[in-house]
Amino acid sequence: MRDTFLSFSPPDIGEDEIQEVVAALRSGWLTTGPRVALFQEQFADFVGAPRALALSSATAAMHVALAVMGIGPGHRVISTPMTFTSTIHVIEQVGAQPVLVDVEADTLNIDPAKVESAIKSGNGAVRAIMPVHLYGHPAEMDPILDLARRHHLAVIEDAAHALPARYRGRLVGAPAAVEGVVNLTAFSFYATKNLTTGEGGMLTGPDEIIESARPWSLHGMSGDAHARYGSEGSWRYDVVLPGFKYNMTDMQAALGLQQLRRLPSLQARRFEIVARYNGAFGELDALEVPFVREHVEPAWQLYVLRLKLDRLQIDRARFIEELRARNIGASVHFIPVHLHSYYREKYGYRPEDFPVANAEYQRIVSLPLSPRLSDQDVNDVIEAVSDIVDRFHA
Ligand SMILES: *Cc1c(COP(=O)(O)O)cnc(C)c1O
């Protein structure tokens, strides 16, 4: 057994990132400036989006997306209980009502077959659908976009896990070309994500929508600090709307520029680790390895095992305790939104209202996954999991 604790998702920061942050600090430009502008351009190019807006988080990106689409009181927004709570919080924050739809049992992504009845039930106009590409496996976008076209909905993707991921060849973040459907995508650069800026996010989409979103990210002002205080700048600005304070700093963008450059090699390492895990755990009859549909390429932000609880004497909580006792960090992604007290009490949800999310939640375990893991770390995880399955097999 290993003698030091293996943390669940350590960030992989190289010397290039450190040097670039130092250069940003020495440049004298700390807040939104030239490095943010460059990061936005390179990120947009990378995912194949016409334009990108750098923000302080994915949560900020989703909040701004709802604001720019004019979604607010009296509107409803469709999403999934199988997500981090902030996807749903932003809907509440703009004064709209979240409408949760259960997930597909294999991918745990929103089930398009259940969306239509959710659109037709309840009061208030449904204005958007927010699919989440859970664990980095793209949601089933073709039927979702078709529903959006037929019901005149915006599609705002939570791609916090999905950099880089492909659905039928198209990178997540490249807006879908569906007549009449505005398609925006939010990425996260939180410390555990595939690309990190410590904290940060990006919103991608069509030119004109992203340009309209820009003032929402910085006090509703026309032009950022660089535009005002740079050599070409002017003291004049106008406030065109009551915007948020969600801009990214040049120090964050410095990290992002170098992480983006390294992303292909970081992903290659993620894929190696996933292949090792799949090889080892695919052999064990008490475990299910992650499901991957043929027409997608997942980003593998998380590696989530499912326990076959009828083949084990222990439950998921005990499984994670046993991992911890073997110095392996593990986690659960996520406690479904409808089980949290705020949403349970406000909307009267019962656990069984979303039977698939509720059942699958009981048996998911996220294992350590980061390009930072050594081969020995990966061996240690495999040994610990195999040992637990062996000891507690039913
Ligand atoms: C991390 C995460 C978010 C939030 O990202 P932030 O950048 O921390 O705001 C949203 N949704 C999902 C699915 C996430 O995993």
Coordinates of N, CA, C and O in Angstrom, one line a residue, residues 49-224:
A49 N -14.5 28.1 -32.7 CA -15.6 29.1 -32.5 C -15.2 30.4 -33.2 O -14.1 30.8 -33.2
P50 N -16.2 31.1 -33.7 CA -16.0 32.5 -34.2 C -15.4 33.4 -33.2 O -14.5 34.2 -33.5
R51 N -15.8 33.3 -31.9 CA -15.3 34.2 -30.9 C -15.4 33.6 -29.5 O -16.3 32.7 -29.3
A52 N -14.6 34.1 -28.6 CA -14.6 33.7 -27.2 C -14.5 34.8 -26.3 O -13.8 35.8 -26.6
L53 N -15.1 34.7 -25.1 CA -15.0 35.8 -24.1 C -14.5 35.1 -22.8 O -15.1 34.2 -22.3
A54 N -13.4 35.6 -22.3 CA -12.8 35.1 -21.1 C -13.4 35.7 -19.9 O -13.7 36.9 -19.8
L55 N -13.7 34.8 -18.9 CA -14.4 35.2 -17.7 C -13.8 34.6 -16.5 O -12.8 33.9 -16.6
S56 N -14.3 35.0 -15.3 CA -13.8 34.5 -14.1 C -14.1 33.1 -13.7 O -13.5 32.5 -12.8
S57 N -15.1 32.5 -14.4 CA -15.4 31.1 -14.1 C -16.4 30.6 -15.2 O -17.0 31.4 -15.9
A58 N -16.7 29.3 -15.2 CA -17.7 28.8 -16.0 C -19.1 29.2 -15.5 O -20.0 29.4 -16.3
T59 N -19.2 29.3 -14.2 CA -20.5 29.8 -13.7 C -20.8 31.2 -14.2 O -21.9 31.5 -14.6
A60 N -19.7 32.1 -14.2 CA -19.9 33.4 -14.7 C -20.3 33.3 -16.2 O -21.2 34.1 -16.7
A61 N -19.7 32.4 -17.0 CA -20.0 32.3 -18.4 C -21.4 31.9 -18.6 O -22.1 32.4 -19.5
M62 N -21.9 31.0 -17.8 CA -23.3 30.6 -18.0 C -24.3 31.7 -17.5 O -25.3 31.9 -18.1
H63 N -23.9 32.4 -16.5 CA -24.7 33.5 -16.0 C -24.8 34.6 -17.1 O -25.9 35.1 -17.4
V64 N -23.7 34.9 -17.7 CA -23.6 35.9 -18.7 C -24.4 35.4 -19.9 O -25.2 36.2 -20.6
A65 N -24.3 34.2 -20.2 CA -25.1 33.6 -21.4 C -26.6 33.8 -21.2 O -27.3 34.2 -22.2
L66 N -27.1 33.5 -20.0 CA -28.5 33.6 -19.8 C -28.9 35.1 -19.9 O -29.9 35.5 -20.5
A67 N -28.0 36.0 -19.3 CA -28.3 37.4 -19.3 C -28.4 38.0 -20.8 O -29.3 38.7 -21.1
V68 N -27.4 37.6 -21.6 CA -27.4 38.1 -22.9 C -28.5 37.6 -23.8 O -28.9 38.3 -24.8
M69 N -29.0 36.4 -23.4 CA -30.2 35.9 -24.2 C -31.5 36.5 -23.6 O -32.6 36.1 -24.1
G70 N -31.4 37.3 -22.6 CA -32.6 38.0 -22.1 C -33.5 37.1 -21.3 O -34.7 37.2 -21.3
I71 N -32.9 36.0 -20.7 CA -33.7 35.1 -20.0 C -33.8 35.5 -18.5 O -32.8 35.9 -17.9
G72 N -35.0 35.6 -18.0 CA -35.2 36.1 -16.6 C -36.6 35.6 -16.1 O -37.1 34.6 -16.5
P73 N -37.2 36.5 -15.3 CA -38.5 36.1 -14.6 C -39.5 35.7 -15.6 O -39.7 36.4 -16.7
G74 N -40.3 34.7 -15.3 CA -41.3 34.2 -16.2 C -40.8 33.2 -17.2 O -41.6 32.6 -17.9
H75 N -39.5 33.0 -17.3 CA -39.0 32.0 -18.3 C -38.6 30.7 -17.5 O -38.3 30.8 -16.3
R76 N -38.5 29.7 -18.3 CA -38.1 28.4 -17.8 C -36.9 27.9 -18.6 O -36.8 28.2 -19.8
V77 N -36.0 27.2 -17.9 CA -34.8 26.7 -18.6 C -34.6 25.2 -18.2 O -34.7 24.8 -17.1
I78 N -34.4 24.4 -19.3 CA -34.3 22.9 -19.1 C -32.9 22.6 -18.8 O -32.0 23.0 -19.5
S79 N -32.7 21.7 -17.8 CA -31.3 21.2 -17.6 C -31.4 19.8 -16.9 O -32.5 19.2 -16.8
T80 N -30.3 19.4 -16.3 CA -30.2 18.1 -15.7 C -29.9 18.1 -14.2 O -29.1 19.0 -13.8
P81 N -30.4 17.1 -13.5 CA -30.0 17.1 -12.1 C -28.5 16.6 -11.9 O -27.9 16.8 -10.8
M82 N -28.0 15.9 -12.9 CA -26.6 15.3 -12.8 C -25.6 16.4 -13.2 O -25.0 16.3 -14.3
T83 N -25.4 17.4 -12.3 CA -24.4 18.4 -12.6 C -24.0 19.0 -11.4 O -24.5 18.8 -10.3
F84 N -22.9 19.9 -11.5 CA -22.5 20.7 -10.4 C -23.6 21.8 -10.2 O -24.2 22.2 -11.2
T85 N -23.9 22.1 -9.0 CA -25.0 22.9 -8.6 C -25.1 24.3 -9.3 O -26.1 24.9 -9.5
S86 N -23.9 24.8 -9.8 CA -23.9 26.1 -10.3 C -24.6 26.2 -11.7 O -25.1 27.3 -12.1
T87 N -24.7 25.1 -12.4 CA -25.4 25.1 -13.7 C -26.9 25.6 -13.4 O -27.5 26.3 -14.2
I88 N -27.4 25.1 -12.3 CA -28.8 25.4 -12.0 C -28.9 26.7 -11.2 O -29.9 27.4 -11.4
H89 N -27.9 27.0 -10.4 CA -27.9 28.3 -9.6 C -28.1 29.5 -10.6 O -28.8 30.4 -10.2
V90 N -27.4 29.4 -11.7 CA -27.4 30.6 -12.6 C -28.9 30.9 -13.1 O -29.3 32.0 -13.3
I91 N -29.6 29.8 -13.3 CA -31.0 29.9 -13.8 C -31.8 30.6 -12.7 O -32.6 31.6 -13.0
E92 N -31.6 30.2 -11.4 CA -32.3 30.9 -10.3 C -31.8 32.3 -10.2 O -32.6 33.2 -9.9
Q93 N -30.5 32.6 -10.4 CA -30.0 33.9 -10.2 C -30.5 34.9 -11.2 O -30.6 36.1 -10.9
V94 N -30.9 34.5 -12.4 CA -31.5 35.5 -13.3 C -33.0 35.5 -13.1 O -33.7 36.3 -13.8
G95 N -33.6 34.8 -12.2 CA -35.0 34.8 -11.8 C -35.8 33.9 -12.7 O -37.1 34.0 -12.6
A96 N -35.2 33.0 -13.4 CA -36.0 32.1 -14.2 C -36.2 30.8 -13.4 O -35.6 30.6 -12.3
Q97 N -36.9 29.8 -14.0 CA -37.2 28.6 -13.2 C -36.5 27.4 -13.9 O -36.7 27.2 -15.1
P98 N -35.7 26.7 -13.1 CA -35.1 25.5 -13.7 C -36.1 24.4 -13.9 O -36.9 24.2 -13.0
V99 N -36.0 23.7 -15.0 CA -36.9 22.5 -15.2 C -35.9 21.3 -15.4 O -35.2 21.3 -16.4
L100 N -35.9 20.4 -14.4 CA -34.9 19.3 -14.5 C -35.5 18.2 -15.3 O -36.7 17.9 -15.2
V101 N -34.6 17.5 -16.1 CA -35.0 16.4 -16.9 C -34.1 15.2 -16.5 O -32.9 15.5 -16.5
D102 N -34.6 14.0 -16.4 CA -33.7 12.9 -16.0 C -32.7 12.5 -17.0 O -32.8 13.0 -18.2
V103 N -31.7 11.7 -16.7 CA -30.6 11.4 -17.5 C -30.7 10.0 -18.2 O -31.5 9.2 -17.7
E104 N -29.9 9.8 -19.2 CA -29.7 8.5 -19.8 C -28.9 7.6 -18.9 O -27.9 8.1 -18.3
A105 N -29.2 6.3 -18.7 CA -28.5 5.5 -17.8 C -27.1 5.2 -18.2 O -26.2 5.1 -17.3
D106 N -26.7 5.2 -19.5 CA -25.3 4.9 -19.8 C -24.4 6.1 -19.7 O -23.4 6.0 -19.0
T107 N -24.8 7.2 -20.2 CA -23.8 8.4 -20.2 C -24.1 9.3 -19.0 O -23.3 10.2 -18.7
L108 N -25.3 9.2 -18.4 CA -25.7 10.1 -17.3 C -25.9 11.6 -17.8 O -25.9 12.5 -17.0
N109 N -26.0 11.7 -19.1 CA -26.3 13.0 -19.7 C -27.8 13.2 -19.9 O -28.5 12.2 -20.0
I110 N -28.3 14.4 -20.0 CA -29.7 14.7 -20.2 C -30.3 13.8 -21.3 O -29.7 13.6 -22.3
D111 N -31.5 13.3 -21.0 CA -32.2 12.3 -21.9 C -33.1 13.1 -22.8 O -34.1 13.6 -22.4
P112 N -32.7 13.3 -24.1 CA -33.4 14.1 -25.1 C -34.9 13.6 -25.2 O -35.8 14.4 -25.4
A113 N -35.1 12.3 -25.0 CA -36.4 11.7 -25.2 C -37.4 12.3 -24.1 O -38.6 12.2 -24.2
K114 N -36.9 12.8 -23.0 CA -37.7 13.3 -21.9 C -37.8 14.8 -21.9 O -38.5 15.3 -21.0
V115 N -37.2 15.4 -22.8 CA -37.2 16.9 -22.8 C -38.5 17.5 -23.3 O -39.1 18.4 -22.7
E116 N -39.1 16.9 -24.3 CA -40.3 17.4 -25.0 C -41.5 17.5 -23.9 O -42.1 18.6 -23.9
S117 N -41.7 16.5 -23.2 CA -42.8 16.5 -22.2 C -42.5 17.6 -21.1 O -43.4 18.2 -20.6
A118 N -41.2 17.8 -20.8 CA -40.9 18.8 -19.8 C -41.2 20.2 -20.4 O -41.6 21.1 -19.7
I119 N -40.9 20.4 -21.7 CA -41.2 21.7 -22.3 C -42.7 22.0 -22.3 O -43.2 23.1 -22.0
K120 N -43.5 20.9 -22.5 CA -45.0 21.1 -22.6 C -45.7 21.2 -21.2 O -46.8 21.7 -21.1
S121 N -45.0 20.7 -20.2 CA -45.7 20.8 -18.8 C -45.3 22.1 -18.1 O -44.3 22.7 -18.5
G122 N -46.1 22.5 -17.2 CA -45.7 23.6 -16.4 C -46.0 25.0 -17.0 O -46.4 25.0 -18.1
N123 N -45.8 26.0 -16.2 CA -46.2 27.4 -16.6 C -44.9 28.2 -17.0 O -43.9 28.0 -16.3
G124 N -45.1 29.1 -18.0 CA -43.9 29.9 -18.3 C -43.3 29.4 -19.6 O -43.2 28.2 -19.8
A125 N -42.8 30.3 -20.4 CA -42.2 29.9 -21.6 C -40.8 29.3 -21.4 O -40.0 29.9 -20.7
V126 N -40.5 28.2 -22.0 CA -39.2 27.6 -21.9 C -38.4 28.4 -23.0 O -38.8 28.5 -24.1
R127 N -37.2 28.9 -22.6 CA -36.4 29.7 -23.4 C -35.1 29.1 -23.8 O -34.4 29.5 -24.8
A128 N -34.6 28.1 -23.0 CA -33.3 27.6 -23.3 C -33.2 26.2 -22.7 O -33.9 25.8 -21.8
I129 N -32.2 25.5 -23.3 CA -31.8 24.2 -22.7 C -30.3 24.2 -22.4 O -29.6 24.7 -23.2
M130 N -30.0 23.7 -21.3 CA -28.6 23.7 -20.8 C -28.1 22.3 -20.6 O -28.2 21.7 -19.5
P131 N -27.6 21.6 -21.7 CA -27.1 20.3 -21.5 C -25.7 20.4 -20.9 O -25.0 21.4 -21.0
V132 N -25.3 19.3 -20.1 CA -24.0 19.3 -19.5 C -23.3 18.1 -20.1 O -23.9 17.0 -20.1
H133 N -22.1 18.3 -20.5 CA -21.3 17.1 -21.1 C -20.6 16.4 -19.9 O -19.4 16.7 -19.7
L134 N -21.4 15.6 -19.2 CA -20.9 15.1 -17.9 C -19.6 14.2 -18.1 O -19.6 13.3 -18.9
Y135 N -18.7 14.5 -17.2 CA -17.4 13.8 -17.2 C -16.5 14.0 -18.4 O -15.5 13.5 -18.6
G136 N -17.1 14.8 -19.4 CA -16.4 15.1 -20.6 C -16.9 14.3 -21.8 O -16.4 14.4 -22.9
H137 N -18.0 13.5 -21.5 CA -18.7 12.7 -22.6 C -19.8 13.6 -23.2 O -20.7 13.9 -22.4
P138 N -19.7 14.0 -24.4 CA -20.7 14.9 -24.9 C -22.2 14.4 -24.8 O -22.4 13.2 -25.0
A139 N -23.1 15.3 -24.5 CA -24.5 15.0 -24.5 C -24.9 14.8 -25.9 O -24.2 15.1 -26.9
E140 N -26.1 14.2 -26.0 CA -26.6 13.8 -27.4 C -27.2 15.0 -28.1 O -28.3 15.4 -28.0
M141 N -26.3 15.7 -28.8 CA -26.6 17.1 -29.3 C -27.6 17.1 -30.4 O -28.3 18.1 -30.5
D142 N -27.5 16.2 -31.3 CA -28.4 16.3 -32.5 C -29.9 16.4 -32.1 O -30.6 17.3 -32.5
P143 N -30.4 15.4 -31.3 CA -31.8 15.6 -30.9 C -32.1 16.8 -30.0 O -33.2 17.4 -30.1
I144 N -31.1 17.2 -29.2 CA -31.2 18.4 -28.4 C -31.4 19.7 -29.3 O -32.2 20.5 -29.1
L145 N -30.5 19.8 -30.3 CA -30.6 20.9 -31.3 C -31.9 20.9 -32.1 O -32.4 21.9 -32.4
D146 N -32.3 19.7 -32.4 CA -33.6 19.6 -33.1 C -34.8 20.1 -32.3 O -35.6 20.8 -32.7
L147 N -34.8 19.7 -31.0 CA -35.8 20.2 -30.1 C -35.7 21.7 -30.0 O -36.7 22.4 -29.9
A148 N -34.5 22.2 -29.9 CA -34.3 23.7 -29.8 C -34.8 24.4 -31.0 O -35.5 25.4 -30.9
R149 N -34.6 23.8 -32.2 CA -35.1 24.4 -33.4 C -36.6 24.5 -33.4 O -37.2 25.5 -33.7
R150 N -37.2 23.3 -33.0 CA -38.7 23.2 -33.1 C -39.4 24.1 -32.0 O -40.5 24.6 -32.2
H151 N -38.7 24.3 -30.9 CA -39.3 25.1 -29.8 C -38.7 26.4 -29.6 O -39.0 27.1 -28.6
H152 N -37.9 26.9 -30.5 CA -37.2 28.2 -30.4 C -36.5 28.4 -29.1 O -36.7 29.4 -28.4
L153 N -35.6 27.5 -28.8 CA -34.8 27.6 -27.6 C -33.3 27.9 -27.9 O -32.8 27.5 -28.9
A154 N -32.7 28.6 -27.0 CA -31.3 28.8 -27.0 C -30.6 27.5 -26.5 O -31.3 26.8 -25.6
V155 N -29.5 27.1 -26.9 CA -28.8 26.0 -26.4 C -27.5 26.5 -25.7 O -26.6 27.0 -26.4
I156 N -27.4 26.4 -24.4 CA -26.3 26.9 -23.6 C -25.6 25.7 -23.0 O -26.2 25.1 -22.1
E157 N -24.4 25.3 -23.5 CA -23.8 24.1 -23.1 C -22.9 24.3 -21.9 O -22.1 25.2 -21.9
D158 N -23.0 23.5 -20.9 CA -22.1 23.4 -19.8 C -21.0 22.5 -20.2 O -21.1 21.3 -20.1
A159 N -19.9 23.1 -20.7 CA -18.7 22.3 -21.2 C -17.6 22.3 -20.2 O -16.4 22.2 -20.6
A160 N -17.9 22.5 -18.9 CA -16.9 22.6 -17.9 C -16.0 21.3 -17.9 O -14.8 21.4 -17.6
H161 N -16.5 20.2 -18.4 CA -15.7 19.0 -18.4 C -15.2 18.6 -19.8 O -14.6 17.6 -20.0
A162 N -15.6 19.4 -20.8 CA -15.6 18.9 -22.2 C -14.5 19.7 -23.1 O -14.8 20.0 -24.2
L163 N -13.4 19.9 -22.5 CA -12.3 20.5 -23.3 C -11.1 19.5 -23.4 O -10.5 19.2 -22.3
P164 N -10.7 19.0 -24.5 CA -11.5 19.0 -25.8 C -12.3 17.8 -26.0 O -11.9 16.7 -25.6
A165 N -13.5 17.9 -26.5 CA -14.4 16.8 -26.7 C -15.1 17.0 -28.1 O -15.3 18.1 -28.5
R166 N -15.4 15.9 -28.7 CA -16.0 15.9 -30.0 C -17.3 15.2 -30.0 O -17.4 14.1 -29.5
Y167 N -18.3 15.8 -30.7 CA -19.6 15.1 -31.0 C -19.8 15.0 -32.5 O -19.8 16.0 -33.1
R168 N -19.9 13.8 -33.0 CA -19.9 13.6 -34.4 C -18.9 14.5 -35.2 O -19.3 15.2 -36.1
G169 N -17.7 14.5 -34.7 CA -16.6 15.1 -35.4 C -16.4 16.6 -35.0 O -15.4 17.2 -35.2
R170 N -17.5 17.2 -34.5 CA -17.5 18.7 -34.2 C -17.0 18.9 -32.8 O -17.5 18.2 -31.8
L171 N -16.0 19.8 -32.6 CA -15.5 20.0 -31.2 C -16.6 20.8 -30.4 O -17.2 21.7 -30.9
V172 N -16.7 20.4 -29.2 CA -17.6 21.1 -28.3 C -17.1 22.5 -28.2 O -15.9 22.7 -27.9
G173 N -17.9 23.5 -28.4 CA -17.5 24.9 -28.3 C -17.6 25.6 -29.7 O -17.7 26.8 -29.8
A174 N -17.6 24.7 -30.8 CA -17.8 25.3 -32.1 C -19.3 25.3 -32.3 O -20.0 24.3 -32.2
P175 N -19.9 26.5 -32.4 CA -21.4 26.6 -32.4 C -22.0 25.8 -33.5 O -21.5 25.8 -34.7
A176 N -23.1 25.1 -33.2 CA -23.8 24.3 -34.2 C -24.5 25.2 -35.2 O -25.0 26.2 -34.8
A177 N -24.5 24.8 -36.5 CA -25.1 25.6 -37.5 C -26.6 25.1 -37.7 O -26.8 24.4 -38.6
V178 N -27.4 25.5 -36.8 CA -28.8 25.1 -36.9 C -29.7 26.4 -37.0 O -29.6 27.2 -36.1
E179 N -30.4 26.5 -38.1 CA -31.1 27.7 -38.4 C -32.0 28.1 -37.2 O -32.8 27.3 -36.7
G180 N -31.9 29.4 -36.7 CA -32.8 29.9 -35.7 C -32.4 29.5 -34.2 O -33.1 29.8 -33.3
V181 N -31.3 28.7 -34.1 CA -30.9 28.3 -32.7 C -29.6 29.0 -32.3 O -28.5 28.9 -33.0
V182 N -29.6 29.8 -31.2 CA -28.3 30.4 -30.7 C -27.7 29.4 -29.8 O -28.3 28.8 -28.9
N183 N -26.4 29.1 -30.1 CA -25.7 28.0 -29.4 C -24.4 28.6 -28.8 O -23.5 29.1 -29.4
L184 N -24.4 28.6 -27.4 CA -23.3 29.2 -26.7 C -22.7 28.1 -25.8 O -23.5 27.1 -25.4
T185 N -21.4 28.2 -25.5 CA -20.8 27.1 -24.7 C -19.9 27.7 -23.7 O -19.1 28.6 -23.9
A186 N -20.0 27.1 -22.4 CA -19.3 27.6 -21.3 C -18.2 26.6 -20.9 O -18.5 25.4 -20.7
F187 N -17.0 27.0 -20.7 CA -15.9 26.2 -20.3 C -15.4 26.6 -18.9 O -15.5 27.8 -18.6
S188 N -14.8 25.7 -18.2 CA -14.3 26.0 -16.8 C -12.8 25.8 -16.8 O -12.3 24.8 -17.3
F189 N -12.1 26.7 -16.2 CA -10.6 26.6 -16.0 C -10.3 26.5 -14.5 O -9.3 26.9 -14.0
Y190 N -11.2 25.9 -13.7 CA -11.1 25.7 -12.3 C -9.8 24.7 -12.1 O -9.4 24.0 -13.0
A191 N -9.3 24.7 -10.9 CA -8.0 24.1 -10.6 C -8.0 22.6 -11.0 O -6.9 22.0 -11.4
T192 N -9.2 21.9 -11.0 CA -9.2 20.5 -11.3 C -9.5 20.2 -12.8 O -9.5 19.0 -13.2
K193 N -9.8 21.2 -13.6 CA -10.3 20.9 -14.9 C -9.1 20.6 -15.9 O -7.9 20.8 -15.6
N194 N -9.4 20.2 -17.1 CA -8.4 19.7 -18.1 C -7.4 20.8 -18.4 O -6.3 20.6 -18.7
L195 N -7.9 22.1 -18.4 CA -7.0 23.3 -18.6 C -7.4 24.2 -17.4 O -8.5 24.4 -17.2
T196 N -6.3 24.6 -16.7 CA -6.6 25.4 -15.5 C -6.0 26.8 -15.6 O -4.8 26.9 -16.1
T197 N -6.7 27.8 -15.1 CA -6.1 29.1 -14.8 C -6.2 29.4 -13.4 O -6.3 30.6 -13.0
G198 N -6.3 28.4 -12.5 CA -6.6 28.6 -11.1 C -8.1 28.7 -10.9 O -8.8 27.8 -10.4
E199 N -8.7 29.8 -11.3 CA -10.1 30.0 -11.5 C -10.2 30.7 -12.9 O -9.4 31.5 -13.2
G200 N -11.3 30.4 -13.6 CA -11.5 31.0 -14.9 C -12.5 30.3 -15.7 O -12.9 29.2 -15.4
G201 N -12.9 31.0 -16.8 CA -13.9 30.3 -17.7 C -13.9 31.0 -19.0 O -13.2 32.0 -19.2
M202 N -14.6 30.4 -20.0 CA -14.7 31.0 -21.3 C -16.1 30.7 -21.9 O -16.6 29.7 -21.6
L203 N -16.6 31.7 -22.6 CA -17.9 31.6 -23.3 C -17.6 31.7 -24.8 O -16.9 32.6 -25.2
T204 N -18.0 30.6 -25.5 CA -17.8 30.7 -27.0 C -19.1 30.7 -27.7 O -20.1 30.3 -27.1
G205 N -19.1 31.3 -28.9 CA -20.4 31.3 -29.7 C -20.2 32.2 -30.9 O -19.1 32.6 -31.2
P206 N -21.4 32.6 -31.5 CA -21.3 33.4 -32.7 C -20.8 34.8 -32.3 O -21.1 35.3 -31.2
D207 N -20.2 35.4 -33.3 CA -19.6 36.8 -33.1 C -20.5 37.8 -32.4 O -20.1 38.4 -31.4
E208 N -21.7 38.0 -33.0 CA -22.5 39.1 -32.5 C -23.0 38.9 -31.1 O -23.1 39.8 -30.3
I209 N -23.2 37.6 -30.7 CA -23.7 37.3 -29.4 C -22.6 37.5 -28.4 O -22.8 38.0 -27.3
I210 N -21.4 37.0 -28.7 CA -20.3 37.1 -27.8 C -19.9 38.6 -27.6 O -19.6 39.1 -26.5
E211 N -20.0 39.4 -28.7 CA -19.8 40.8 -28.5 C -20.8 41.5 -27.6 O -20.5 42.4 -26.8
S212 N -22.1 41.0 -27.7 CA -23.1 41.6 -26.8 C -22.9 41.1 -25.4 O -23.3 41.8 -24.5
A213 N -22.2 39.9 -25.3 CA -22.0 39.4 -23.9 C -20.9 40.2 -23.2 O -20.9 40.2 -22.0
R214 N -20.0 40.7 -24.0 CA -18.8 41.4 -23.4 C -19.2 42.4 -22.3 O -18.7 42.3 -21.2
P215 N -20.1 43.4 -22.6 CA -20.4 44.3 -21.5 C -21.0 43.7 -20.3 O -20.8 44.2 -19.1
W216 N -21.7 42.6 -20.4 CA -22.3 41.9 -19.3 C -21.2 41.4 -18.3 O -21.4 41.1 -17.2
S217 N -20.0 41.2 -18.8 CA -18.9 40.6 -18.0 C -18.1 41.7 -17.3 O -17.3 41.4 -16.4
L218 N -18.4 43.0 -17.6 CA -17.6 44.0 -16.9 C -18.4 45.3 -16.8 O -18.3 46.3 -17.5
H219 N -19.3 45.3 -15.8 CA -20.1 46.4 -15.3 C -21.0 47.1 -16.4 O -21.4 48.2 -16.2
G220 N -21.1 46.4 -17.5 CA -21.9 47.0 -18.6 C -21.3 48.1 -19.3 O -21.9 48.9 -20.0
M221 N -19.9 48.2 -19.1 CA -19.2 49.3 -19.7 C -18.8 49.0 -21.2 O -18.5 47.8 -21.5
S222 N -18.7 50.0 -22.0 CA -18.3 49.8 -23.4 C -16.8 49.9 -23.4 O -16.2 51.0 -23.3
G223 N -16.1 48.7 -23.5 CA -14.7 48.7 -23.5 C -14.1 48.3 -22.2 O -14.6 48.6 -21.2
D224 N -12.9 47.5 -22.3 CA -12.3 47.0 -21.0 C -11.2 48.0 -20.5 O -11.0 49.0 -21.1

